[in-house]
Each structure stands twice: as structure tokens, then as C-alpha cells.
PDB file of C-alpha atoms in Angstrom:
ATOM      1  CA  MET A  83      53.186  98.153  -5.883  1.00 40.00           C
ATOM      2  CA  SER A  84      50.804  99.963  -7.373  1.00 38.00           C
ATOM      3  CA  GLY A  85      51.836 103.260  -9.788  1.00 42.00           C
ATOM      4  CA  VAL A  86      53.288 106.266  -8.617  1.00 41.00           C
ATOM      5  CA  ALA A  87      51.964 109.348  -9.300  1.00 43.00           C
ATOM      6  CA  THR A  88      52.904 111.774 -11.596  1.00 49.00           C
ATOM      7  CA  ALA A  89      51.606 114.874 -12.975  1.00 58.00           C
ATOM      8  CA  ALA A  90      50.046 114.264 -16.484  1.00 68.00           C
ATOM      9  CA  ARG A  91      53.112 114.245 -19.135  1.00 87.00           C
ATOM     10  CA  HIS A  92      53.821 112.633 -22.551  1.00 96.00           C
ATOM     11  CA  THR A  93      55.316 109.568 -21.202  1.00 97.00           C
ATOM     12  CA  LEU A  94      57.673 106.823 -23.467  1.00 97.00           C
ATOM     13  CA  ALA A  95      57.560 103.242 -22.005  1.00 98.00           C
ATOM     14  CA  VAL A  96      60.961 101.109 -24.039  1.00 98.00           C
ATOM     15  CA  CYS A  97      61.029  97.344 -22.935  1.00 97.00           C
ATOM     16  CA  GLY A  98      63.331  95.224 -24.731  1.00 95.00           C
ATOM     17  CA  SER A  99      63.463  92.129 -22.043  1.00 95.00           C
ATOM     18  CA  ASN A 100      60.894  90.600 -24.488  1.00 94.00           C
ATOM     19  CA  LEU A 101      59.282  88.494 -20.990  1.00 94.00           C
ATOM     20  CA  SER A 102      56.924  86.573 -23.327  1.00 94.00           C
ATOM     21  CA  GLY A 103      59.173  85.612 -26.238  1.00 92.00           C
ATOM     22  CA  ASP A 104      57.310  86.960 -28.813  1.00 92.00           C
ATOM     23  CA  VAL A 105      58.091  90.744 -28.923  1.00 92.00           C
ATOM     24  CA  PRO A 106      61.607  91.511 -28.991  1.00 92.00           C
ATOM     25  CA  PHE A 107      61.860  95.361 -28.709  1.00 96.00           C
ATOM     26  CA  SER A 108      58.892  97.138 -27.643  1.00 96.00           C
ATOM     27  CA  ALA A 109      57.060 100.897 -27.203  1.00 97.00           C
ATOM     28  CA  ALA A 110      54.209 102.580 -25.960  1.00 98.00           C
ATOM     29  CA  ILE A 111      53.597 107.134 -25.760  1.00 98.00           C
ATOM     30  CA  GLN A 112      50.883 108.450 -23.151  1.00 97.00           C
ATOM     31  CA  LEU A 113      50.645 111.613 -24.174  1.00 96.00           C
ATOM     32  CA  ALA A 114      49.146 114.005 -20.748  1.00 94.00           C
ATOM     33  CA  ASP A 115      45.598 113.146 -21.830  1.00 95.00           C
ATOM     34  CA  GLY A 116      46.370 109.879 -21.278  1.00 94.00           C
ATOM     35  CA  THR A 117      46.111 108.806 -25.141  1.00 96.00           C
ATOM     36  CA  ARG A 118      48.146 105.349 -25.424  1.00 97.00           C
ATOM     37  CA  TYR A 119      50.125 104.819 -28.583  1.00 98.00           C
ATOM     38  CA  VAL A 120      51.774 100.994 -28.748  1.00 97.00           C
ATOM     39  CA  ARG A 121      54.140 100.231 -31.333  1.00 96.00           C
ATOM     40  CA  CYS A 122      56.518  95.994 -30.801  1.00 95.00           C
ATOM     41  CA  SER A 123      58.832  95.116 -33.721  1.00 90.00           C
ATOM     42  CA  PRO A 124      57.577  91.725 -34.598  1.00 83.00           C
ATOM     43  CA  ALA A 125      58.164  87.482 -33.757  1.00 77.00           C
ATOM     44  CA  GLY A 126      61.064  86.629 -35.253  1.00 74.00           C
ATOM     45  CA  GLU A 127      62.916  90.079 -36.028  1.00 74.00           C
ATOM     46  CA  ARG A 128      66.034  91.750 -34.865  1.00 74.00           C
ATOM     47  CA  GLY A 129      64.003  94.627 -34.688  1.00 78.00           C
ATOM     48  CA  ASP A 130      64.724  98.631 -34.058  1.00 89.00           C
ATOM     49  CA  LEU A 131      64.284 100.262 -30.553  1.00 93.00           C
ATOM     50  CA  THR A 132      65.009 103.779 -32.122  1.00 93.00           C
ATOM     51  CA  THR A 133      62.962 102.931 -35.558  1.00 93.00           C
ATOM     52  CA  LEU A 134      60.067 101.707 -33.971  1.00 94.00           C
ATOM     53  CA  CYS A 135      60.167 105.201 -30.970  1.00 95.00           C
ATOM     54  CA  ASP A 136      60.872 107.622 -33.738  1.00 94.00           C
ATOM     55  CA  ALA A 137      57.626 106.151 -36.226  1.00 94.00           C
ATOM     56  CA  LEU A 138      55.325 106.009 -32.509  1.00 95.00           C
ATOM     57  CA  CYS A 139      56.571 109.742 -31.908  1.00 95.00           C
ATOM     58  CA  GLN A 140      55.338 110.625 -35.140  1.00 96.00           C
ATOM     59  CA  GLU A 141      52.288 108.522 -34.779  1.00 97.00           C
ATOM     60  CA  ALA A 142      51.404 110.359 -31.399  1.00 96.00           C
ATOM     61  CA  GLY A 143      52.694 113.658 -33.250  1.00 96.00           C
ATOM     62  CA  LEU A 144      54.946 114.182 -31.482  1.00 95.00           C
ATOM     63  CA  ARG A 145      58.925 115.660 -31.212  1.00 91.00           C
ATOM     64  CA  VAL A 146      61.303 113.510 -29.650  1.00 86.00           C
ATOM     65  CA  GLU A 147      62.082 116.586 -27.110  1.00 88.00           C
ATOM     66  CA  ASP A 148      58.339 116.917 -26.507  1.00 93.00           C
ATOM     67  CA  ILE A 149      58.622 113.572 -24.553  1.00 94.00           C
ATOM     68  CA  GLN A 150      59.328 114.629 -20.188  1.00 95.00           C
ATOM     69  CA  ARG A 151      59.094 110.891 -18.293  1.00 97.00           C
ATOM     70  CA  VAL A 152      60.383 107.987 -19.820  1.00 97.00           C
ATOM     71  CA  LEU A 153      60.022 104.386 -18.081  1.00 98.00           C
ATOM     72  CA  VAL A 154      61.785 101.367 -18.591  1.00 98.00           C
ATOM     73  CA  ASP A 155      62.081  97.765 -17.216  1.00 96.00           C
ATOM     74  CA  VAL A 156      65.954  96.786 -16.680  1.00 96.00           C
ATOM     75  CA  GLY A 157      64.783  92.494 -16.052  1.00 94.00           C
ATOM     76  CA  PRO A 158      65.872  89.786 -15.696  1.00 94.00           C
ATOM     77  CA  GLY A 159      65.245  89.304 -19.701  1.00 93.00           C
ATOM     78  CA  SER A 160      66.891  89.001 -22.515  1.00 91.00           C
ATOM     79  CA  TYR A 161      70.697  90.254 -22.737  1.00 90.00           C
ATOM     80  CA  THR A 162      70.528  91.873 -26.129  1.00 91.00           C
ATOM     81  CA  GLY A 163      67.293  93.182 -25.737  1.00 93.00           C
ATOM     82  CA  LEU A 164      67.526  94.677 -22.560  1.00 95.00           C
ATOM     83  CA  ARG A 165      71.405  96.369 -23.619  1.00 94.00           C
ATOM     84  CA  VAL A 166      69.606  98.351 -26.461  1.00 95.00           C
ATOM     85  CA  ALA A 167      67.108  99.250 -24.596  1.00 96.00           C
ATOM     86  CA  VAL A 168      69.314 100.318 -21.552  1.00 96.00           C
ATOM     87  CA  THR A 169      72.294 101.324 -23.978  1.00 95.00           C
ATOM     88  CA  PHE A 170      68.541 104.401 -25.428  1.00 95.00           C
ATOM     89  CA  VAL A 171      67.634 105.746 -22.152  1.00 96.00           C
ATOM     90  CA  ARG A 172      71.365 106.531 -20.962  1.00 94.00           C
ATOM     91  CA  PHE A 173      71.612 108.201 -23.896  1.00 92.00           C
ATOM     92  CA  VAL A 174      67.942 110.148 -23.975  1.00 91.00           C
ATOM     93  CA  GLN A 175      68.223 110.885 -20.783  1.00 91.00           C
ATOM     94  CA  ALA A 176      71.980 112.251 -21.286  1.00 89.00           C
ATOM     95  CA  PHE A 177      71.235 114.622 -23.660  1.00 87.00           C
ATOM     96  CA  GLY A 178      67.090 115.400 -22.663  1.00 83.00           C
ATOM     97  CA  ASP A 179      65.790 117.100 -20.563  1.00 86.00           C
ATOM     98  CA  VAL A 180      63.871 113.463 -19.087  1.00 93.00           C
ATOM     99  CA  ALA A 181      62.462 111.988 -15.834  1.00 95.00           C
ATOM    100  CA  VAL A 182      63.487 108.217 -16.100  1.00 97.00           C
ATOM    101  CA  GLU A 183      61.820 105.471 -14.335  1.00 97.00           C
ATOM    102  CA  ARG A 184      63.338 102.027 -13.784  1.00 97.00           C
ATOM    103  CA  ALA A 185      60.458  98.902 -12.957  1.00 96.00           C
ATOM    104  CA  CYS A 186      61.565  95.302 -12.130  1.00 95.00           C
ATOM    105  CA  SER A 187      60.881  92.984 -15.230  1.00 96.00           C
ATOM    106  CA  LEU A 188      58.287  90.163 -12.592  1.00 96.00           C
ATOM    107  CA  ALA A 189      56.879  92.849 -11.364  1.00 96.00           C
ATOM    108  CA  MET A 190      55.858  93.884 -15.419  1.00 97.00           C
ATOM    109  CA  LEU A 191      54.596  90.502 -16.503  1.00 97.00           C
ATOM    110  CA  ALA A 192      53.221  90.190 -13.167  1.00 97.00           C
ATOM    111  CA  ARG A 193      51.632  93.357 -13.889  1.00 97.00           C
ATOM    112  CA  HIS A 194      50.400  92.084 -17.073  1.00 97.00           C
ATOM    113  CA  ALA A 195      49.061  89.410 -15.810  1.00 97.00           C
ATOM    114  CA  GLN A 196      46.689  90.183 -13.152  1.00 97.00           C
ATOM    115  CA  LEU A 197      44.973  92.762 -16.018  1.00 96.00           C
ATOM    116  CA  ALA A 198      44.508  89.609 -18.397  1.00 96.00           C
ATOM    117  CA  CYS A 199      43.150  86.945 -15.952  1.00 96.00           C
ATOM    118  CA  GLY A 200      41.543  90.295 -13.706  1.00 96.00           C
ATOM    119  CA  LYS A 201      42.468  89.495 -10.811  1.00 96.00           C
ATOM    120  CA  SER A 202      41.199  91.488  -7.650  1.00 95.00           C
ATOM    121  CA  SER A 203      42.856  89.037  -4.663  1.00 95.00           C
ATOM    122  CA  GLY A 204      44.910  86.528  -3.946  1.00 95.00           C
ATOM    123  CA  ARG A 205      49.592  85.892  -5.172  1.00 96.00           C
ATOM    124  CA  ILE A 206      51.346  85.862  -8.295  1.00 97.00           C
ATOM    125  CA  ARG A 207      54.175  84.330  -9.160  1.00 96.00           C
ATOM    126  CA  THR A 208      55.944  84.966 -11.964  1.00 96.00           C
ATOM    127  CA  VAL A 209      58.566  82.407 -13.696  1.00 95.00           C
ATOM    128  CA  LEU A 210      61.608  83.013 -16.358  1.00 95.00           C
ATOM    129  CA  ASP A 211      64.037  80.273 -17.498  1.00 93.00           C
ATOM    130  CA  ALA A 212      67.616  81.562 -16.450  1.00 90.00           C
ATOM    131  CA  ARG A 213      68.366  78.258 -17.971  1.00 84.00           C
ATOM    132  CA  ARG A 214      71.217  76.755 -16.261  1.00 83.00           C
ATOM    133  CA  GLY A 215      68.801  75.006 -13.777  1.00 85.00           C
ATOM    134  CA  ARG A 216      67.783  78.289 -11.834  1.00 90.00           C
ATOM    135  CA  TYR A 217      64.622  80.034 -12.286  1.00 92.00           C
ATOM    136  CA  HIS A 218      63.778  83.471 -12.062  1.00 93.00           C
ATOM    137  CA  THR A 219      61.567  84.381  -9.818  1.00 94.00           C
ATOM    138  CA  ALA A 220      58.515  87.190  -6.971  1.00 94.00           C
ATOM    139  CA  ARG A 221      55.917  87.054  -5.979  1.00 95.00           C
ATOM    140  CA  PHE A 222      53.149  89.618  -4.826  1.00 97.00           C
ATOM    141  CA  GLU A 223      50.289  89.934  -3.985  1.00 97.00           C
ATOM    142  CA  VAL A 224      47.372  91.671  -5.238  1.00 97.00           C
ATOM    143  CA  GLU A 225      45.860  93.871  -2.866  1.00 95.00           C
ATOM    144  CA  ALA A 226      42.868  96.409  -1.915  1.00 92.00           C
ATOM    145  CA  GLY A 227      43.452  98.790  -4.441  1.00 90.00           C
ATOM    146  CA  GLY A 228      44.829  97.022  -6.877  1.00 92.00           C
ATOM    147  CA  GLY A 229      48.493  97.342  -7.075  1.00 94.00           C
ATOM    148  CA  LEU A 230      50.583  94.732  -6.582  1.00 96.00           C
ATOM    149  CA  ARG A 231      52.520  94.618  -3.037  1.00 95.00           C
ATOM    150  CA  GLU A 232      56.353  92.474  -3.373  1.00 95.00           C
ATOM    151  CA  LEU A 233      56.192  89.437  -0.544  1.00 94.00           C
ATOM    152  CA  ASP A 234      59.642  87.784  -2.263  1.00 89.00           C
ATOM    153  CA  ALA A 235      62.098  89.857  -3.136  1.00 88.00           C
ATOM    154  CA  PRO A 236      62.808  88.994  -7.230  1.00 91.00           C
ATOM    155  CA  ALA A 237      65.799  85.707  -6.950  1.00 90.00           C
ATOM    156  CA  ALA A 238      67.098  82.859  -9.590  1.00 90.00           C
ATOM    157  CA  VAL A 239      66.824  79.482  -7.388  1.00 91.00           C
ATOM    158  CA  ARG A 240      66.284  76.719  -8.455  1.00 90.00           C
ATOM    159  CA  CYS A 241      63.353  74.866  -9.936  1.00 86.00           C
ATOM    160  CA  GLU A 242      61.305  73.249  -7.176  1.00 85.00           C
ATOM    161  CA  ASP A 243      62.235  76.757  -4.582  1.00 88.00           C
ATOM    162  CA  ALA A 244      60.660  78.632  -7.605  1.00 87.00           C
ATOM    163  CA  LEU A 245      57.768  76.543  -7.553  1.00 87.00           C
ATOM    164  CA  GLN A 246      57.208  76.395  -3.827  1.00 84.00           C
ATOM    165  CA  ASP A 247      54.190  76.650  -1.276  1.00 85.00           C
ATOM    166  CA  LEU A 248      51.500  77.370  -4.595  1.00 88.00           C
ATOM    167  CA  ASP A 249      47.969  76.531  -3.555  1.00 84.00           C
ATOM    168  CA  GLY A 250      44.719  76.652  -5.925  1.00 85.00           C
ATOM    169  CA  ASP A 251      43.571  80.326  -5.525  1.00 89.00           C
ATOM    170  CA  ASP A 252      48.053  81.930  -6.656  1.00 94.00           C
ATOM    171  CA  LEU A 253      48.783  82.514 -10.002  1.00 96.00           C
ATOM    172  CA  LEU A 254      51.443  81.222 -11.496  1.00 96.00           C
ATOM    173  CA  VAL A 255      52.702  83.061 -14.971  1.00 97.00           C
ATOM    174  CA  MET A 256      55.771  82.168 -16.907  1.00 96.00           C
ATOM    175  CA  PRO A 257      55.894  82.639 -21.323  1.00 96.00           C
ATOM    176  CA  GLN A 258      55.127  79.640 -23.683  1.00 96.00           C
ATOM    177  CA  SER A 259      58.778  77.675 -23.864  1.00 94.00           C
ATOM    178  CA  LEU A 260      58.278  77.458 -19.566  1.00 94.00           C
ATOM    179  CA  ALA A 261      54.699  76.572 -19.151  1.00 94.00           C
ATOM    180  CA  ASP A 262      56.209  73.675 -22.149  1.00 94.00           C
ATOM    181  CA  LYS A 263      58.551  72.635 -20.237  1.00 91.00           C
ATOM    182  CA  ILE A 264      57.615  72.424 -16.065  1.00 90.00           C
ATOM    183  CA  GLY A 265      53.641  73.096 -16.658  1.00 88.00           C
ATOM    184  CA  PRO A 266      52.287  69.813 -16.369  1.00 89.00           C
ATOM    185  CA  GLN A 267      54.301  70.318 -12.966  1.00 86.00           C
ATOM    186  CA  VAL A 268      52.322  72.786 -11.604  1.00 88.00           C
ATOM    187  CA  GLN A 269      48.751  72.685 -13.278  1.00 82.00           C
ATOM    188  CA  ASP A 270      47.040  70.565 -10.981  1.00 88.00           C
ATOM    189  CA  ARG A 271      48.172  73.246  -7.929  1.00 90.00           C
ATOM    190  CA  CYS A 272      47.772  76.557  -9.273  1.00 92.00           C
ATOM    191  CA  THR A 273      46.056  78.558 -11.984  1.00 93.00           C
ATOM    192  CA  LEU A 274      48.905  78.815 -15.136  1.00 95.00           C
ATOM    193  CA  HIS A 275      49.110  81.941 -16.843  1.00 96.00           C
ATOM    194  CA  VAL A 276      51.325  81.773 -19.906  1.00 97.00           C
ATOM    195  CA  ALA A 277      51.491  85.052 -20.803  1.00 97.00           C
ATOM    196  CA  SER A 278      51.293  86.894 -24.424  1.00 95.00           C
ATOM    197  CA  GLN A 279      52.539  90.306 -26.172  1.00 94.00           C
ATOM    198  CA  VAL A 280      54.381  91.439 -23.313  1.00 96.00           C
ATOM    199  CA  ALA A 281      54.107  95.115 -24.093  1.00 96.00           C
ATOM    200  CA  ALA A 282      55.783  98.737 -22.407  1.00 97.00           C
ATOM    201  CA  ASP A 283      52.403 100.295 -22.598  1.00 97.00           C
ATOM    202  CA  ILE A 284      52.705  98.120 -18.589  1.00 97.00           C
ATOM    203  CA  LEU A 285      54.798 100.177 -17.800  1.00 97.00           C
ATOM    204  CA  PHE A 286      52.290 102.676 -17.604  1.00 97.00           C
ATOM    205  CA  SER A 287      50.284 101.003 -14.591  1.00 94.00           C
ATOM    206  CA  SER A 288      53.963  98.880 -13.163  1.00 93.00           C
ATOM    207  CA  SER A 289      55.509 100.223 -10.414  1.00 90.00           C
ATOM    208  CA  CYS A 290      57.988 102.520 -11.257  1.00 94.00           C
ATOM    209  CA  GLU A 291      60.633 104.254  -8.892  1.00 95.00           C
ATOM    210  CA  PRO A 292      63.525 107.902 -10.301  1.00 95.00           C
ATOM    211  CA  ALA A 293      66.497 106.276 -11.538  1.00 94.00           C
ATOM    212  CA  ARG A 294      69.254 108.136 -12.238  1.00 90.00           C
ATOM    213  CA  ALA A 295      72.211 106.193 -15.560  1.00 87.00           C
ATOM    214  CA  GLU A 296      74.238 104.772 -12.974  1.00 86.00           C
ATOM    215  CA  ASP A 297      71.293 103.027 -11.781  1.00 88.00           C
ATOM    216  CA  LEU A 298      69.661 101.739 -15.116  1.00 92.00           C
ATOM    217  CA  GLU A 299      72.404  98.163 -14.695  1.00 91.00           C
ATOM    218  CA  PRO A 300      70.432  95.280 -16.241  1.00 91.00           C
ATOM    219  CA  ARG A 301      69.814  91.922 -15.391  1.00 87.00           C
ATOM    220  CA  TYR A 302      70.554  89.629 -17.468  1.00 79.00           C
ATOM    221  CA  LEU A 303      69.187  86.317 -17.587  1.00 71.00           C
ATOM    222  CA  MET A 304      72.280  84.785 -18.029  1.00 59.00           C
ATOM    223  CA  ALA A 305      74.582  86.956 -16.694  1.00 48.00           C
ATOM    224  CA  SER A 306      75.848  87.424 -12.915  1.00 45.00           C
ATOM    225  CA  TYR A 307      72.389  87.622 -11.117  1.00 48.00           C
ATOM    226  CA  ALA A 308      71.326  84.530 -11.967  1.00 49.00           C
ATOM    227  CA  GLU A 309      73.715  83.890  -9.252  1.00 49.00           C
ATOM    228  CA  ASP A 310      72.237  85.551  -6.498  1.00 45.00           C
TER     229      ASP A 310
END
């Protein structure tokens, strides 16, 4: 799953999934020349995505109408954060001439870990706590060109199923809260990476697909998606 090639344009990325538990909302702008700006809501604060994006546009010297492309991850992740981020993007899409693309949050988390760890080969498994004894997970393989190929589609499964088939070359990725719970079970079976500060700028190098308003359906940690 490598990034999608697009013509150079001003791009806004927004994230409300709070994958690592320490970034309630984040937004990033990549200008047509490749310059990037990133802002995050402080951990422990409620955050305001609209205010965050407005401040980011001012920092980048853009007006809202200058944005030509918007990226958003649709979960799984925080119920409130995803609902706010997706609603924000739907509004922008309805009233602005922008191209909207979405990404799976588990793929975004895998990309973050790949870059943080410099992993150039092997497999990456991402895990989030879906609660009620279930875990969201997806598995990816690092391709020769550095892209990620999805091996297992995202699903909410039992803990033992989420942690099966691990070997010493695998990179297992999860937030600190989950590592505190199940980390001791896997530390001798693979390399454990505790994700932190996972922000919207990772979307610029993640695999995204075009999305209409009806395609922007959030995958909440504790909603029906967790029962699939």
C-alpha cells in the first residue's frame, strides 16, 4: 500500500482517531512545493479541529479556499474524534471545490511505525483495543519500494487471534495503554513498537483512496465495526 501519486497541490490532512492516545486532533498542510506545517491539540485537552485548521492555514499563508485536496483517516479510533473529523471533511467537501481522500487508521499507524523504526522489509501488525475482549488489527508487508501491502483486512478479533503468527522479524505496533496490558505476552515473540504522537502528516505518505461524502463512514472502536 504505497502513497497515491497526485499532481502538486495544496493539501490539508486531518486526523481525529487519536491512535496513540496522546493527540486528540491533528492537522497538517502540505503546500504544492512540498513544504509542510503540522499542528496538534495538546494531550488531555478536548481540542477544536476547526480552530486548529484555521491556525494552520494562517501559519502556511493560505486561505481556506486555497486548499485543493483533503485527506482524512476514517478509523478505527476515537468515537468523538472520528465523528468530528469526518463531519468537518464532509462540510468542506460539500461547500468547497476539493478532492477528498480517505485512509484506514490501522494503515496510517503501520506507516508511522515503519518510518519511525526504519523498517525496510518484513511484516507489520497494528493493534488497537476495541474493548469487550476484542482488538482491532490489520497486517501489512513492507514491499521492496518501501510501500505497504495489506495482508489481512482490518478486523476486530479476539486477543489471541490478533497476536497469532508473530515471528522475530515482525513489528507489532500499539499505543502505550495497550502495550501496558498485553506487551509482556509478546515481547519475546517479535519487536514491539509503542506508538506515540501519531499525527495527520503521516497521511501524506499513506495510501489514500478517493471518497465521496457517502464513503466517509467512521469506524468507531466500540460501534458495530467492532462486532465484524
